[in-house]
GROMACS .gro file of C-alpha atoms in nm:
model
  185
    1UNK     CA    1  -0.888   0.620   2.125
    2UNK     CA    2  -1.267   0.549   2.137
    3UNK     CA    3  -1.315   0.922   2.010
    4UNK     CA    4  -1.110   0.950   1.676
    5UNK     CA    5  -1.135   0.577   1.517
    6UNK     CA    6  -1.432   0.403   1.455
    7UNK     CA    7  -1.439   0.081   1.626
    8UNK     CA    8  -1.578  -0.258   1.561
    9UNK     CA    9  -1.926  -0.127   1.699
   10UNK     CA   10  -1.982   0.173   1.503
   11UNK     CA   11  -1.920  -0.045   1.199
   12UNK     CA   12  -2.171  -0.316   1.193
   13UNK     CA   13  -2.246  -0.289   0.817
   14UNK     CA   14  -1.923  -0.295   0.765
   15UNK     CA   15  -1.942  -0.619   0.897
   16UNK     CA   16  -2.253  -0.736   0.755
   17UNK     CA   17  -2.117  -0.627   0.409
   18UNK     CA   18  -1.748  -0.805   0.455
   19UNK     CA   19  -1.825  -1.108   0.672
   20UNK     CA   20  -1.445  -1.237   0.619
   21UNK     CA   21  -1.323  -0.940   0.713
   22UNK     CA   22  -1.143  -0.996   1.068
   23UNK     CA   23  -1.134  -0.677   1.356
   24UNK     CA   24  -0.865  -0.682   1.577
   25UNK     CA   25  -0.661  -0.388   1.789
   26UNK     CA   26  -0.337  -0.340   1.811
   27UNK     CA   27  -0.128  -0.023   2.023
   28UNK     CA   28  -0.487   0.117   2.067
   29UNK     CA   29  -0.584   0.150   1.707
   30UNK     CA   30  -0.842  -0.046   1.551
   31UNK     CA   31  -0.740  -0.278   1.241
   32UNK     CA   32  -0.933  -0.394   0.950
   33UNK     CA   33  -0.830  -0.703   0.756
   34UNK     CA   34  -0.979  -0.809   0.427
   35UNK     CA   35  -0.899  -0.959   0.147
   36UNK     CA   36  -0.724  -0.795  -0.142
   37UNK     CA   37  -1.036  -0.894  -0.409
   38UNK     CA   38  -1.240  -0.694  -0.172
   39UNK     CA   39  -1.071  -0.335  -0.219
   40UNK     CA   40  -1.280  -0.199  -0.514
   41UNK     CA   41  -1.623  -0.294  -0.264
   42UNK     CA   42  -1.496  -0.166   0.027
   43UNK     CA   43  -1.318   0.180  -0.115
   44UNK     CA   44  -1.726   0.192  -0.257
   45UNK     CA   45  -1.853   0.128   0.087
   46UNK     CA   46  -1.649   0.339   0.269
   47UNK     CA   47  -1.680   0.650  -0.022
   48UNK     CA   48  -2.065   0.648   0.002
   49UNK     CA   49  -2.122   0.511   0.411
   50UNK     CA   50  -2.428   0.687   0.513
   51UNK     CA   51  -2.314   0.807   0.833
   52UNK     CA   52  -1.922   0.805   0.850
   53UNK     CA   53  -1.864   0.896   0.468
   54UNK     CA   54  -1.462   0.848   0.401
   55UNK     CA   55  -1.411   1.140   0.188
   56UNK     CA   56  -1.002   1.151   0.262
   57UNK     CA   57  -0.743   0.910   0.195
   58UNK     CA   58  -0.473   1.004   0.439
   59UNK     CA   59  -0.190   0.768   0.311
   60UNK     CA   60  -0.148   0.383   0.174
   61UNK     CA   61   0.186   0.261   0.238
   62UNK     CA   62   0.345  -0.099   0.189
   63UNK     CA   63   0.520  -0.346   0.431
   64UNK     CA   64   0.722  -0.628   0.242
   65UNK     CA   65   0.721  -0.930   0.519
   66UNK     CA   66   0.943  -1.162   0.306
   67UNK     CA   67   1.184  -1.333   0.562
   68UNK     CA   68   1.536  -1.151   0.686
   69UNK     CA   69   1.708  -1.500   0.613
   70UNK     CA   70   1.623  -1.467   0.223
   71UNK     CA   71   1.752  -1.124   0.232
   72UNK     CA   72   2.057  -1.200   0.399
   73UNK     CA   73   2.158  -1.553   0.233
   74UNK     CA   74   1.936  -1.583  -0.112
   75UNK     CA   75   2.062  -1.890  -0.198
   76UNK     CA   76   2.138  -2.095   0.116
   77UNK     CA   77   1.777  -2.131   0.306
   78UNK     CA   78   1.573  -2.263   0.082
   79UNK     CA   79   1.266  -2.047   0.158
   80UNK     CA   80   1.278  -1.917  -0.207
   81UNK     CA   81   0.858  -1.987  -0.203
   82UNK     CA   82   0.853  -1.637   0.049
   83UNK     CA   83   0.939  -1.462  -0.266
   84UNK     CA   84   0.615  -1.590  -0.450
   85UNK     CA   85   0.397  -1.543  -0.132
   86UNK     CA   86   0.043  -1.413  -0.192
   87UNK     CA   87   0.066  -1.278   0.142
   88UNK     CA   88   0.403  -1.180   0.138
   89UNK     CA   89   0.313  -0.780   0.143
   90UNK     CA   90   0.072  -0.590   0.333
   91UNK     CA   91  -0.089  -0.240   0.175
   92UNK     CA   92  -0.200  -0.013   0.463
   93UNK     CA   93  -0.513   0.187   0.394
   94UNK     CA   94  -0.545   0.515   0.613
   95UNK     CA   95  -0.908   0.697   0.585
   96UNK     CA   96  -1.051   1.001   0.764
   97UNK     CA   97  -1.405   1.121   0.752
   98UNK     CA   98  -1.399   1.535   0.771
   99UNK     CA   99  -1.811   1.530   0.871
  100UNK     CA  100  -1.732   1.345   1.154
  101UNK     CA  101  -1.365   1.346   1.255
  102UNK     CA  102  -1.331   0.956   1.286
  103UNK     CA  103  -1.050   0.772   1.074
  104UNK     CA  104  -1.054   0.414   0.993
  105UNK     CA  105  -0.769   0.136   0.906
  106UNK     CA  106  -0.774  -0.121   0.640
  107UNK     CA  107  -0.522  -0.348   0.540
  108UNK     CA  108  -0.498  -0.592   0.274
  109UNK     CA  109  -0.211  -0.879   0.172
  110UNK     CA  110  -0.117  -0.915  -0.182
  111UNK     CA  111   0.188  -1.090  -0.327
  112UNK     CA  112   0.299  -1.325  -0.597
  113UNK     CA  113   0.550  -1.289  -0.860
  114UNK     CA  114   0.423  -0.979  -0.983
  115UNK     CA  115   0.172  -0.787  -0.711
  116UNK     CA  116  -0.115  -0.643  -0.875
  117UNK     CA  117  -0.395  -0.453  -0.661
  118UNK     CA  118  -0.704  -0.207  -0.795
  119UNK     CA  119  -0.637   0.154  -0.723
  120UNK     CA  120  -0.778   0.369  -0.522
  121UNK     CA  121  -0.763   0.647  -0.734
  122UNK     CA  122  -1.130   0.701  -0.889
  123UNK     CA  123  -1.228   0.721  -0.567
  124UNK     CA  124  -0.969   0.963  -0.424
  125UNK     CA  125  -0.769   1.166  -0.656
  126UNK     CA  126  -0.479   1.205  -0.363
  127UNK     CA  127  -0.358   0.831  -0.399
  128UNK     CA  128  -0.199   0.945  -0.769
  129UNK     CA  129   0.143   1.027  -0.644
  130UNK     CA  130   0.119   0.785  -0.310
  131UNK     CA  131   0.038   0.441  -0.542
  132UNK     CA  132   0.330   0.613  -0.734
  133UNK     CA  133   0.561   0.584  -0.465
  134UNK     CA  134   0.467   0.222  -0.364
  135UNK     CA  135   0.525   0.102  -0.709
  136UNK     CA  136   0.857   0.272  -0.756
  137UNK     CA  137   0.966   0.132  -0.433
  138UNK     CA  138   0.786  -0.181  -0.362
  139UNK     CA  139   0.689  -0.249  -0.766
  140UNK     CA  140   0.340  -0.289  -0.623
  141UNK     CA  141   0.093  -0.283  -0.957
  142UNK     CA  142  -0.233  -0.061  -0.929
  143UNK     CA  143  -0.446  -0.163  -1.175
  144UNK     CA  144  -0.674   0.115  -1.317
  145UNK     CA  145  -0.419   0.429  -1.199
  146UNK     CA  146  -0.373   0.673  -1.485
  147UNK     CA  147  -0.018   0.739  -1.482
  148UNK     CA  148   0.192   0.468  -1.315
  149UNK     CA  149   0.575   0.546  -1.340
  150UNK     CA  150   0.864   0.609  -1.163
  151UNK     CA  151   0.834   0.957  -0.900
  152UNK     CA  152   1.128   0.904  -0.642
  153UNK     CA  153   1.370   0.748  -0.911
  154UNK     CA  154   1.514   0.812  -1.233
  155UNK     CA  155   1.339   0.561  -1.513
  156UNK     CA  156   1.648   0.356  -1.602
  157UNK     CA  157   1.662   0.247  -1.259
  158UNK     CA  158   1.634  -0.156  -1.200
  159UNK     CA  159   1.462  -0.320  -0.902
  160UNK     CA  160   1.247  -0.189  -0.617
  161UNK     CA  161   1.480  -0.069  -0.309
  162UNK     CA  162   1.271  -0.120   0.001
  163UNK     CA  163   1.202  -0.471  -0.127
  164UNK     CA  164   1.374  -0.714   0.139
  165UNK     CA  165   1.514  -0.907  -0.162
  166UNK     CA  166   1.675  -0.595  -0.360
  167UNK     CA  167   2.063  -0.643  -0.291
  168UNK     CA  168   2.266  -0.374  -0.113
  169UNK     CA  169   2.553  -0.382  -0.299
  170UNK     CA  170   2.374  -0.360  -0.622
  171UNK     CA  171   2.509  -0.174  -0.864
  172UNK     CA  172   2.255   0.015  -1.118
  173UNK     CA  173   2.344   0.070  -1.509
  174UNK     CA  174   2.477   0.418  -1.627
  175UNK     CA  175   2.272   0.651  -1.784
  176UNK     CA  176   2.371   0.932  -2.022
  177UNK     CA  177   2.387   1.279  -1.943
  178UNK     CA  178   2.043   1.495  -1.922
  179UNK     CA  179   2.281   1.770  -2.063
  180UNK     CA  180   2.541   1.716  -2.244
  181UNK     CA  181   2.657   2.031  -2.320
  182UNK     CA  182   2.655   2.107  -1.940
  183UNK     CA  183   2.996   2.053  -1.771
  184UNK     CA  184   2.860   1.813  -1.505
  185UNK     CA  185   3.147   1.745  -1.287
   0.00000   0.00000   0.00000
């Protein structure tokens, strides 16, 4: 492990710089927690750190930890504040450093009615189509991305499907044909 992530000790400025920011490990990978009105200092810190200079975003991806009760009986167990959490999701930051082969883990909560986080994308042009994806799945907001629409689903499409609350048997309006004049049966 101690040879591929950077650990609590190789990031004391880190530290210095984020003081909330918590440390902890978990299946023998170093985690970094901080606070979701943090991102645009730390993607800063991490772009231009002297000696471990993140010049890679590997992947962000989302976790939604609203309750399984809510998403199995909406209406019957009274938790309906989960929905409205400001911790109720968790955005999963992946970096890798390709001067010195060491990767790094940050994750951030957001919630609320409508989650809104900065993006990542003027500092690394590869989170365009990955904030994509977390919108169109999660309806995660990234304020500042250029071009945030629909990439895995067609635009009529209602709801965000690996939300907890999105309803299985949901049924989603018809569209028209693309192509009419194709026989499309």
């Amino acid at each position: 492990m101690n040879k591929y992530w950077l650990l609590q000790q190789d990031l004391n400025d880190f530290f210095q710089a984020f003081p909330e920011a918590e440390y902890y490990e978990q299946f023998d990978q170093p985690n970094i927690r901080i606070p979701v009105d943090q991102l645009t200092k730390m993607f800063d810190f991490f772009k231009k750190h002297p000696q471990y200079p993140m010049d890679m975003l590997l992947d962000i991806t989302a976790v939604d930890y609203l309750s399984g009760d809510y998403a199995e009986k909406p209406n019957l167990t009274g938790r309906e504040e989960d929905l409205y959490s400001p911790t109720r999701f968790d955005l999963v930051y992946h970096f890798y450093s390709t001067d010195t082969n060491r990767r790094v883990r940050v994750i951030t909560s957001c919630g609320g009615e409508k989650p809104v986080v900065e993006s990542s994308y003027p500092w690394w042009q590869a989170a365009h189509f990955i904030e994509r994806e977390i919108w169109d799945m999660f309806g995660i907001q990234f304020k500042g991305h250029p071009d945030l629409r629909r990439v895995l689903l067609y635009p009529e499409f209602e709801g965000f499907p690996l939300r907890k609350d999105y309803p299985l048997m949901g049924e989603q309006p018809r569209i028209k044909l693309r192509n009419p004049e194709q026989d499309n049966d």
